[in-house]
């Protein structure tokens, strides 16, 4: 059983990023108070990067024990290490390089010039094995918060509408090819893996997202709008700006 979606609408994209960063800091602090540790799945994309910038700017970040946070990614653009378009590169530049994290607890997906070479299936399988090694159920860790972006056509992580990834029911991580948004080759968590998270937060802003959101909340299937299938065990939270939410009733 997963949680029904809740929606929070912020006035503009700056407030969306700042409010999401504030929530995330509180969630990490709460998780550490309860268990001493926290796990966060990072997202790429404009909103995800803006959230990381706001997080770094917040004085509350000093209330977090960053050495006791596990960082994962929901998806990765399958490009060489250090490529500026990699979600990992952007997250390191925006946030991770500036925090006293434990580098052994940053779990990036393999690049296209990594130990598996230009083989996204091997990179996906390696990430699946990494997740399994960290999981109580031998499959996927229970992430405290899974951050996800939403694309204009309704993709989330790198699960695109009508693509093979959206039909995946057993694997936790898959290679994704022929993506409509560049780069064409990616590695992504699947919806079943995402749904193991305690909380899933879908972050997006701008009028270009309004049609996809109207479809997601208007009964579209996850095959049509994959973001509609991203849900958390205890909370599914859509954090939107006014422009993105404009066509929601
Ligand atoms: O390519 C990607 O795009 C989505 C959404 O990005 P945005 O710029 O429209 O916010 C993102 O969620 C995903 O992680 C990323 O790889």
mmCIF file of N, CA and C in Angstrom, residues 3-112:
data_model
loop_
_atom_site.group_PDB
_atom_site.id
_atom_site.type_symbol
_atom_site.label_atom_id
_atom_site.label_comp_id
_atom_site.label_asym_id
_atom_site.label_seq_id
_atom_site.Cartn_x
_atom_site.Cartn_y
_atom_site.Cartn_z
ATOM 1 N N UNK A 3 1.049 5.753 -0.307
ATOM 2 C CA UNK A 3 0.280 6.911 0.167
ATOM 3 C C UNK A 3 -0.324 7.689 -0.993
ATOM 4 N N UNK A 4 -1.544 8.154 -0.805
ATOM 5 C CA UNK A 4 -2.211 8.982 -1.824
ATOM 6 C C UNK A 4 -1.475 10.314 -1.963
ATOM 7 N N UNK A 5 -1.462 10.859 -3.177
ATOM 8 C CA UNK A 5 -0.725 12.115 -3.389
ATOM 9 C C UNK A 5 -1.301 13.299 -2.606
ATOM 10 N N UNK A 6 -0.396 14.115 -2.093
ATOM 11 C CA UNK A 6 -0.747 15.416 -1.512
ATOM 12 C C UNK A 6 -0.054 16.469 -2.373
ATOM 13 N N UNK A 7 -0.642 17.634 -2.467
ATOM 14 C CA UNK A 7 -0.066 18.687 -3.313
ATOM 15 C C UNK A 7 0.187 19.939 -2.482
ATOM 16 N N UNK A 8 1.375 20.500 -2.638
ATOM 17 C CA UNK A 8 1.684 21.801 -2.042
ATOM 18 C C UNK A 8 2.099 22.725 -3.186
ATOM 19 N N UNK A 9 1.442 23.869 -3.292
ATOM 20 C CA UNK A 9 1.746 24.812 -4.374
ATOM 21 C C UNK A 9 2.420 26.052 -3.780
ATOM 22 N N UNK A 10 3.578 26.378 -4.310
ATOM 23 C CA UNK A 10 4.307 27.578 -3.890
ATOM 24 C C UNK A 10 4.169 28.657 -4.970
ATOM 25 N N UNK A 11 4.322 29.899 -4.551
ATOM 26 C CA UNK A 11 4.019 31.009 -5.459
ATOM 27 C C UNK A 11 4.920 31.056 -6.688
ATOM 28 N N UNK A 12 6.171 30.671 -6.540
ATOM 29 C CA UNK A 12 7.098 30.750 -7.679
ATOM 30 C C UNK A 12 8.237 29.743 -7.504
ATOM 31 N N UNK A 13 9.110 29.672 -8.497
ATOM 32 C CA UNK A 13 10.130 28.617 -8.489
ATOM 33 C C UNK A 13 11.153 28.809 -7.370
ATOM 34 N N UNK A 14 11.425 30.070 -7.002
ATOM 35 C CA UNK A 14 12.389 30.312 -5.905
ATOM 36 C C UNK A 14 11.829 29.787 -4.588
ATOM 37 N N UNK A 15 10.549 30.096 -4.361
ATOM 38 C CA UNK A 15 9.919 29.610 -3.115
ATOM 39 C C UNK A 15 9.799 28.097 -3.110
ATOM 40 N N UNK A 16 9.520 27.536 -4.288
ATOM 41 C CA UNK A 16 9.436 26.074 -4.390
ATOM 42 C C UNK A 16 10.757 25.443 -3.942
ATOM 43 N N UNK A 17 11.861 25.963 -4.451
ATOM 44 C CA UNK A 17 13.166 25.393 -4.094
ATOM 45 C C UNK A 17 13.477 25.618 -2.617
ATOM 46 N N UNK A 18 13.189 26.814 -2.129
ATOM 47 C CA UNK A 18 13.514 27.130 -0.722
ATOM 48 C C UNK A 18 12.653 26.298 0.229
ATOM 49 N N UNK A 19 11.362 26.170 -0.086
ATOM 50 C CA UNK A 19 10.465 25.415 0.800
ATOM 51 C C UNK A 19 10.819 23.927 0.789
ATOM 52 N N UNK A 20 11.212 23.425 -0.384
ATOM 53 C CA UNK A 20 11.593 22.003 -0.465
ATOM 54 C C UNK A 20 12.882 21.758 0.321
ATOM 55 N N UNK A 21 13.835 22.671 0.196
ATOM 56 C CA UNK A 21 15.093 22.525 0.950
ATOM 57 C C UNK A 21 14.819 22.530 2.450
ATOM 58 N N UNK A 22 13.930 23.424 2.885
ATOM 59 C CA UNK A 22 13.611 23.501 4.319
ATOM 60 C C UNK A 22 12.987 22.192 4.801
ATOM 61 N N UNK A 23 12.060 21.643 4.004
ATOM 62 C CA UNK A 23 11.437 20.357 4.355
ATOM 63 C C UNK A 23 12.465 19.244 4.423
ATOM 64 N N UNK A 24 13.363 19.247 3.439
ATOM 65 C CA UNK A 24 14.335 18.159 3.374
ATOM 66 C C UNK A 24 15.276 18.193 4.582
ATOM 67 N N UNK A 25 15.705 19.387 4.941
ATOM 68 C CA UNK A 25 16.572 19.506 6.121
ATOM 69 C C UNK A 25 15.851 18.974 7.357
ATOM 70 N N UNK A 26 14.586 19.345 7.510
ATOM 71 C CA UNK A 26 13.813 18.875 8.672
ATOM 72 C C UNK A 26 13.668 17.349 8.641
ATOM 73 N N UNK A 27 13.408 16.793 7.482
ATOM 74 C CA UNK A 27 13.245 15.334 7.381
ATOM 75 C C UNK A 27 14.537 14.601 7.732
ATOM 76 N N UNK A 28 15.657 15.133 7.261
ATOM 77 C CA UNK A 28 16.954 14.485 7.559
ATOM 78 C C UNK A 28 17.247 14.593 9.057
ATOM 79 N N UNK A 29 16.987 15.756 9.622
ATOM 80 C CA UNK A 29 17.208 15.942 11.073
ATOM 81 C C UNK A 29 16.310 14.978 11.857
ATOM 82 N N UNK A 30 15.068 14.848 11.461
ATOM 83 C CA UNK A 30 14.135 13.929 12.144
ATOM 84 C C UNK A 30 14.601 12.479 12.035
ATOM 85 N N UNK A 31 15.019 12.086 10.840
ATOM 86 C CA UNK A 31 15.484 10.698 10.643
ATOM 87 C C UNK A 31 16.712 10.432 11.507
ATOM 88 N N UNK A 32 17.615 11.393 11.560
ATOM 89 C CA UNK A 32 18.820 11.191 12.377
ATOM 90 C C UNK A 32 18.489 11.177 13.869
ATOM 91 N N UNK A 33 17.496 11.966 14.276
ATOM 92 C CA UNK A 33 17.096 11.946 15.687
ATOM 93 C C UNK A 33 16.526 10.570 16.041
ATOM 94 N N UNK A 34 15.821 9.965 15.101
ATOM 95 C CA UNK A 34 15.187 8.661 15.360
ATOM 96 C C UNK A 34 16.176 7.500 15.251
ATOM 97 N N UNK A 35 17.076 7.558 14.251
ATOM 98 C CA UNK A 35 17.907 6.376 13.962
ATOM 99 C C UNK A 35 19.396 6.677 13.859
ATOM 100 N N UNK A 36 19.767 7.960 13.929
ATOM 101 C CA UNK A 36 21.180 8.326 13.817
ATOM 102 C C UNK A 36 21.667 8.464 12.391
ATOM 103 N N UNK A 37 20.823 8.115 11.446
ATOM 104 C CA UNK A 37 21.245 8.141 10.053
ATOM 105 C C UNK A 37 20.058 8.543 9.175
ATOM 106 N N UNK A 38 20.331 8.883 7.925
ATOM 107 C CA UNK A 38 19.253 9.242 6.990
ATOM 108 C C UNK A 38 19.688 8.861 5.586
ATOM 109 N N UNK A 39 18.705 8.634 4.717
ATOM 110 C CA UNK A 39 19.042 8.336 3.318
ATOM 111 C C UNK A 39 18.171 9.190 2.404
ATOM 112 N N UNK A 40 18.831 9.741 1.388
ATOM 113 C CA UNK A 40 18.149 10.648 0.456
ATOM 114 C C UNK A 40 18.488 10.209 -0.969
ATOM 115 N N UNK A 41 17.478 10.147 -1.808
ATOM 116 C CA UNK A 41 17.688 9.925 -3.237
ATOM 117 C C UNK A 41 17.649 11.290 -3.914
ATOM 118 N N UNK A 42 18.735 11.633 -4.602
ATOM 119 C CA UNK A 42 18.814 12.936 -5.272
ATOM 120 C C UNK A 42 18.257 12.840 -6.685
ATOM 121 N N UNK A 43 17.764 13.966 -7.167
ATOM 122 C CA UNK A 43 17.281 14.052 -8.542
ATOM 123 C C UNK A 43 18.104 15.065 -9.325
ATOM 124 N N UNK A 44 18.161 14.869 -10.630
ATOM 125 C CA UNK A 44 18.745 15.885 -11.490
ATOM 126 C C UNK A 44 17.680 16.888 -11.892
ATOM 127 N N UNK A 45 17.998 17.704 -12.875
ATOM 128 C CA UNK A 45 17.034 18.657 -13.400
ATOM 129 C C UNK A 45 17.096 20.008 -12.708
ATOM 130 N N UNK A 46 16.379 20.950 -13.310
ATOM 131 C CA UNK A 46 16.459 22.340 -12.838
ATOM 132 C C UNK A 46 15.950 22.516 -11.424
ATOM 133 N N UNK A 47 14.798 21.910 -11.119
ATOM 134 C CA UNK A 47 14.248 22.104 -9.776
ATOM 135 C C UNK A 47 15.137 21.421 -8.739
ATOM 136 N N UNK A 48 15.592 20.221 -9.066
ATOM 137 C CA UNK A 48 16.481 19.505 -8.140
ATOM 138 C C UNK A 48 17.734 20.307 -7.840
ATOM 139 N N UNK A 49 18.317 20.903 -8.873
ATOM 140 C CA UNK A 49 19.537 21.694 -8.658
ATOM 141 C C UNK A 49 19.244 22.954 -7.846
ATOM 142 N N UNK A 50 18.089 23.565 -8.086
ATOM 143 C CA UNK A 50 17.730 24.766 -7.319
ATOM 144 C C UNK A 50 17.518 24.413 -5.839
ATOM 145 N N UNK A 51 16.957 23.240 -5.585
ATOM 146 C CA UNK A 51 16.776 22.802 -4.191
ATOM 147 C C UNK A 51 18.143 22.623 -3.518
ATOM 148 N N UNK A 52 19.074 22.014 -4.238
ATOM 149 C CA UNK A 52 20.403 21.811 -3.639
ATOM 150 C C UNK A 52 21.078 23.148 -3.337
ATOM 151 N N UNK A 53 20.917 24.131 -4.215
ATOM 152 C CA UNK A 53 21.503 25.454 -3.958
ATOM 153 C C UNK A 53 20.879 26.085 -2.713
ATOM 154 N N UNK A 54 19.568 25.939 -2.560
ATOM 155 C CA UNK A 54 18.881 26.497 -1.383
ATOM 156 C C UNK A 54 19.294 25.776 -0.105
ATOM 157 N N UNK A 55 19.502 24.493 -0.240
ATOM 158 C CA UNK A 55 19.928 23.704 0.917
ATOM 159 C C UNK A 55 21.283 24.203 1.425
ATOM 160 N N UNK A 56 22.172 24.432 0.477
ATOM 161 C CA UNK A 56 23.510 24.897 0.842
ATOM 162 C C UNK A 56 23.461 26.285 1.458
ATOM 163 N N UNK A 57 22.519 27.096 1.001
ATOM 164 C CA UNK A 57 22.416 28.476 1.494
ATOM 165 C C UNK A 57 21.770 28.554 2.878
ATOM 166 N N UNK A 58 21.125 27.476 3.309
ATOM 167 C CA UNK A 58 20.371 27.532 4.568
ATOM 168 C C UNK A 58 21.269 27.346 5.789
ATOM 169 N N UNK A 59 21.126 28.211 6.799
ATOM 170 C CA UNK A 59 21.907 28.008 8.033
ATOM 171 C C UNK A 59 21.515 26.714 8.752
ATOM 172 N N UNK A 60 20.301 26.213 8.469
ATOM 173 C CA UNK A 60 19.828 24.980 9.132
ATOM 174 C C UNK A 60 20.650 23.760 8.706
ATOM 175 N N UNK A 61 21.370 23.882 7.597
ATOM 176 C CA UNK A 61 22.171 22.724 7.150
ATOM 177 C C UNK A 61 23.178 22.313 8.223
ATOM 178 N N UNK A 62 23.563 23.263 9.081
ATOM 179 C CA UNK A 62 24.553 22.942 10.112
ATOM 180 C C UNK A 62 23.960 22.099 11.238
ATOM 181 N N UNK A 63 22.646 21.910 11.236
ATOM 182 C CA UNK A 63 22.004 21.035 12.232
ATOM 183 C C UNK A 63 22.029 19.565 11.787
ATOM 184 N N UNK A 64 22.501 19.311 10.572
ATOM 185 C CA UNK A 64 22.542 17.935 10.049
ATOM 186 C C UNK A 64 23.939 17.344 10.267
ATOM 187 N N UNK A 65 23.983 16.081 10.646
ATOM 188 C CA UNK A 65 25.256 15.346 10.669
ATOM 189 C C UNK A 65 25.444 14.754 9.272
ATOM 190 N N UNK A 66 26.111 15.485 8.414
ATOM 191 C CA UNK A 66 26.221 15.087 7.005
ATOM 192 C C UNK A 66 27.028 13.814 6.825
ATOM 193 N N UNK A 67 27.869 13.490 7.810
ATOM 194 C CA UNK A 67 28.666 12.264 7.672
ATOM 195 C C UNK A 67 27.800 11.019 7.878
ATOM 196 N N UNK A 68 26.559 11.223 8.346
ATOM 197 C CA UNK A 68 25.632 10.111 8.544
ATOM 198 C C UNK A 68 24.424 10.204 7.615
ATOM 199 N N UNK A 69 24.685 10.612 6.396
ATOM 200 C CA UNK A 69 23.635 10.620 5.369
ATOM 201 C C UNK A 69 24.115 9.769 4.195
ATOM 202 N N UNK A 70 23.248 8.886 3.726
ATOM 203 C CA UNK A 70 23.517 8.122 2.501
ATOM 204 C C UNK A 70 22.847 8.838 1.339
ATOM 205 N N UNK A 71 23.617 9.066 0.270
ATOM 206 C CA UNK A 71 23.091 9.732 -0.927
ATOM 207 C C UNK A 71 23.038 8.745 -2.093
ATOM 208 N N UNK A 72 21.868 8.634 -2.669
ATOM 209 C CA UNK A 72 21.667 7.805 -3.868
ATOM 210 C C UNK A 72 21.143 8.720 -4.981
ATOM 211 N N UNK A 73 21.018 8.166 -6.167
ATOM 212 C CA UNK A 73 20.380 8.915 -7.275
ATOM 213 C C UNK A 73 19.214 8.123 -7.845
ATOM 214 N N UNK A 74 18.184 8.870 -8.257
ATOM 215 C CA UNK A 74 17.035 8.235 -8.901
ATOM 216 C C UNK A 74 17.321 7.879 -10.351
ATOM 217 N N UNK A 75 18.189 8.659 -10.985
ATOM 218 C CA UNK A 75 18.576 8.351 -12.356
ATOM 219 C C UNK A 75 19.880 9.055 -12.676
ATOM 220 N N UNK A 76 20.474 8.618 -13.770
ATOM 221 C CA UNK A 76 21.726 9.236 -14.206
ATOM 222 C C UNK A 76 21.772 9.264 -15.718
ATOM 223 N N UNK A 77 22.326 10.374 -16.235
ATOM 224 C CA UNK A 77 22.574 10.451 -17.679
ATOM 225 C C UNK A 77 23.871 9.678 -17.924
ATOM 226 N N UNK A 78 23.822 8.686 -18.831
ATOM 227 C CA UNK A 78 24.955 7.766 -18.997
ATOM 228 C C UNK A 78 26.014 8.423 -19.876
ATOM 229 N N UNK A 79 26.916 9.146 -19.224
ATOM 230 C CA UNK A 79 27.936 9.982 -19.854
ATOM 231 C C UNK A 79 29.256 9.760 -19.110
ATOM 232 N N UNK A 80 30.376 10.255 -19.668
ATOM 233 C CA UNK A 80 31.653 10.051 -18.981
ATOM 234 C C UNK A 80 31.707 10.737 -17.607
ATOM 235 N N UNK A 81 32.535 10.203 -16.734
ATOM 236 C CA UNK A 81 32.712 10.779 -15.394
ATOM 237 C C UNK A 81 33.062 12.257 -15.510
ATOM 238 N N UNK A 82 32.430 13.066 -14.694
ATOM 239 C CA UNK A 82 32.734 14.490 -14.669
ATOM 240 C C UNK A 82 32.034 15.287 -15.745
ATOM 241 N N UNK A 83 31.308 14.624 -16.645
ATOM 242 C CA UNK A 83 30.570 15.365 -17.675
ATOM 243 C C UNK A 83 29.604 16.341 -16.989
ATOM 244 N N UNK A 84 29.578 17.598 -17.445
ATOM 245 C CA UNK A 84 28.714 18.577 -16.769
ATOM 246 C C UNK A 84 27.227 18.241 -16.827
ATOM 247 N N UNK A 85 26.817 17.364 -17.753
ATOM 248 C CA UNK A 85 25.405 16.981 -17.837
ATOM 249 C C UNK A 85 25.047 15.815 -16.921
ATOM 250 N N UNK A 86 26.050 15.202 -16.305
ATOM 251 C CA UNK A 86 25.709 14.109 -15.380
ATOM 252 C C UNK A 86 25.024 14.678 -14.140
ATOM 253 N N UNK A 87 24.008 13.999 -13.669
ATOM 254 C CA UNK A 87 23.338 14.442 -12.441
ATOM 255 C C UNK A 87 24.315 14.433 -11.264
ATOM 256 N N UNK A 88 25.208 13.447 -11.257
ATOM 257 C CA UNK A 88 26.197 13.377 -10.180
ATOM 258 C C UNK A 88 27.095 14.620 -10.179
ATOM 259 N N UNK A 89 27.594 15.003 -11.357
ATOM 260 C CA UNK A 89 28.487 16.170 -11.439
ATOM 261 C C UNK A 89 27.766 17.404 -10.902
ATOM 262 N N UNK A 90 26.516 17.569 -11.328
ATOM 263 C CA UNK A 90 25.759 18.755 -10.919
ATOM 264 C C UNK A 90 25.503 18.747 -9.408
ATOM 265 N N UNK A 91 25.208 17.570 -8.857
ATOM 266 C CA UNK A 91 24.944 17.495 -7.410
ATOM 267 C C UNK A 91 26.216 17.749 -6.604
ATOM 268 N N UNK A 92 27.330 17.250 -7.112
ATOM 269 C CA UNK A 92 28.593 17.495 -6.389
ATOM 270 C C UNK A 92 28.903 18.989 -6.388
ATOM 271 N N UNK A 93 28.743 19.615 -7.573
ATOM 272 C CA UNK A 93 29.076 21.046 -7.669
ATOM 273 C C UNK A 93 28.118 21.901 -6.842
ATOM 274 N N UNK A 94 26.830 21.542 -6.891
ATOM 275 C CA UNK A 94 25.828 22.379 -6.210
ATOM 276 C C UNK A 94 25.825 22.160 -4.697
ATOM 277 N N UNK A 95 26.160 20.945 -4.259
ATOM 278 C CA UNK A 95 25.955 20.636 -2.842
ATOM 279 C C UNK A 95 27.056 19.788 -2.211
ATOM 280 N N UNK A 96 27.263 18.600 -2.758
ATOM 281 C CA UNK A 96 28.047 17.605 -2.013
ATOM 282 C C UNK A 96 29.488 18.042 -1.769
ATOM 283 N N UNK A 97 30.077 18.755 -2.739
ATOM 284 C CA UNK A 97 31.470 19.193 -2.572
ATOM 285 C C UNK A 97 31.620 20.216 -1.449
ATOM 286 N N UNK A 98 30.516 20.759 -0.979
ATOM 287 C CA UNK A 98 30.578 21.844 0.009
ATOM 288 C C UNK A 98 30.143 21.401 1.402
ATOM 289 N N UNK A 99 29.843 20.115 1.561
ATOM 290 C CA UNK A 99 29.360 19.621 2.854
ATOM 291 C C UNK A 99 30.336 18.584 3.420
ATOM 292 N N UNK A 100 30.377 18.459 4.759
ATOM 293 C CA UNK A 100 31.269 17.458 5.359
ATOM 294 C C UNK A 100 30.657 16.053 5.320
ATOM 295 N N UNK A 101 30.434 15.581 4.089
ATOM 296 C CA UNK A 101 29.820 14.256 3.902
ATOM 297 C C UNK A 101 30.877 13.172 4.060
ATOM 298 N N UNK A 102 30.423 11.922 4.183
ATOM 299 C CA UNK A 102 31.329 10.772 4.115
ATOM 300 C C UNK A 102 31.338 10.322 2.656
ATOM 301 N N UNK A 103 32.472 10.469 1.952
ATOM 302 C CA UNK A 103 32.479 10.139 0.514
ATOM 303 C C UNK A 103 32.123 8.688 0.230
ATOM 304 N N UNK A 104 32.305 7.805 1.212
ATOM 305 C CA UNK A 104 31.956 6.394 0.975
ATOM 306 C C UNK A 104 30.447 6.167 1.038
ATOM 307 N N UNK A 105 29.711 7.214 1.422
ATOM 308 C CA UNK A 105 28.249 7.077 1.501
ATOM 309 C C UNK A 105 27.544 7.845 0.384
ATOM 310 N N UNK A 106 28.308 8.186 -0.635
ATOM 311 C CA UNK A 106 27.735 8.821 -1.832
ATOM 312 C C UNK A 106 27.728 7.762 -2.931
ATOM 313 N N UNK A 107 26.529 7.293 -3.290
ATOM 314 C CA UNK A 107 26.399 6.143 -4.188
ATOM 315 C C UNK A 107 25.942 6.612 -5.562
ATOM 316 N N UNK A 108 26.944 6.997 -6.363
ATOM 317 C CA UNK A 108 26.639 7.464 -7.728
ATOM 318 C C UNK A 108 26.527 6.266 -8.664
ATOM 319 N N UNK A 109 25.762 6.446 -9.723
ATOM 320 C CA UNK A 109 25.687 5.421 -10.770
ATOM 321 C C UNK A 109 26.934 5.508 -11.642
ATOM 322 N N UNK A 110 27.323 4.386 -12.214
ATOM 323 C CA UNK A 110 28.553 4.330 -13.014
ATOM 324 C C UNK A 110 28.481 5.234 -14.251
ATOM 325 N N UNK A 111 29.598 5.882 -14.591
ATOM 326 C CA UNK A 111 29.638 6.668 -15.838
ATOM 327 C C UNK A 111 29.914 5.765 -17.042
ATOM 328 N N UNK A 112 29.824 6.359 -18.240
ATOM 329 C CA UNK A 112 29.998 5.562 -19.468
ATOM 330 C C UNK A 112 31.460 5.238 -19.758
#
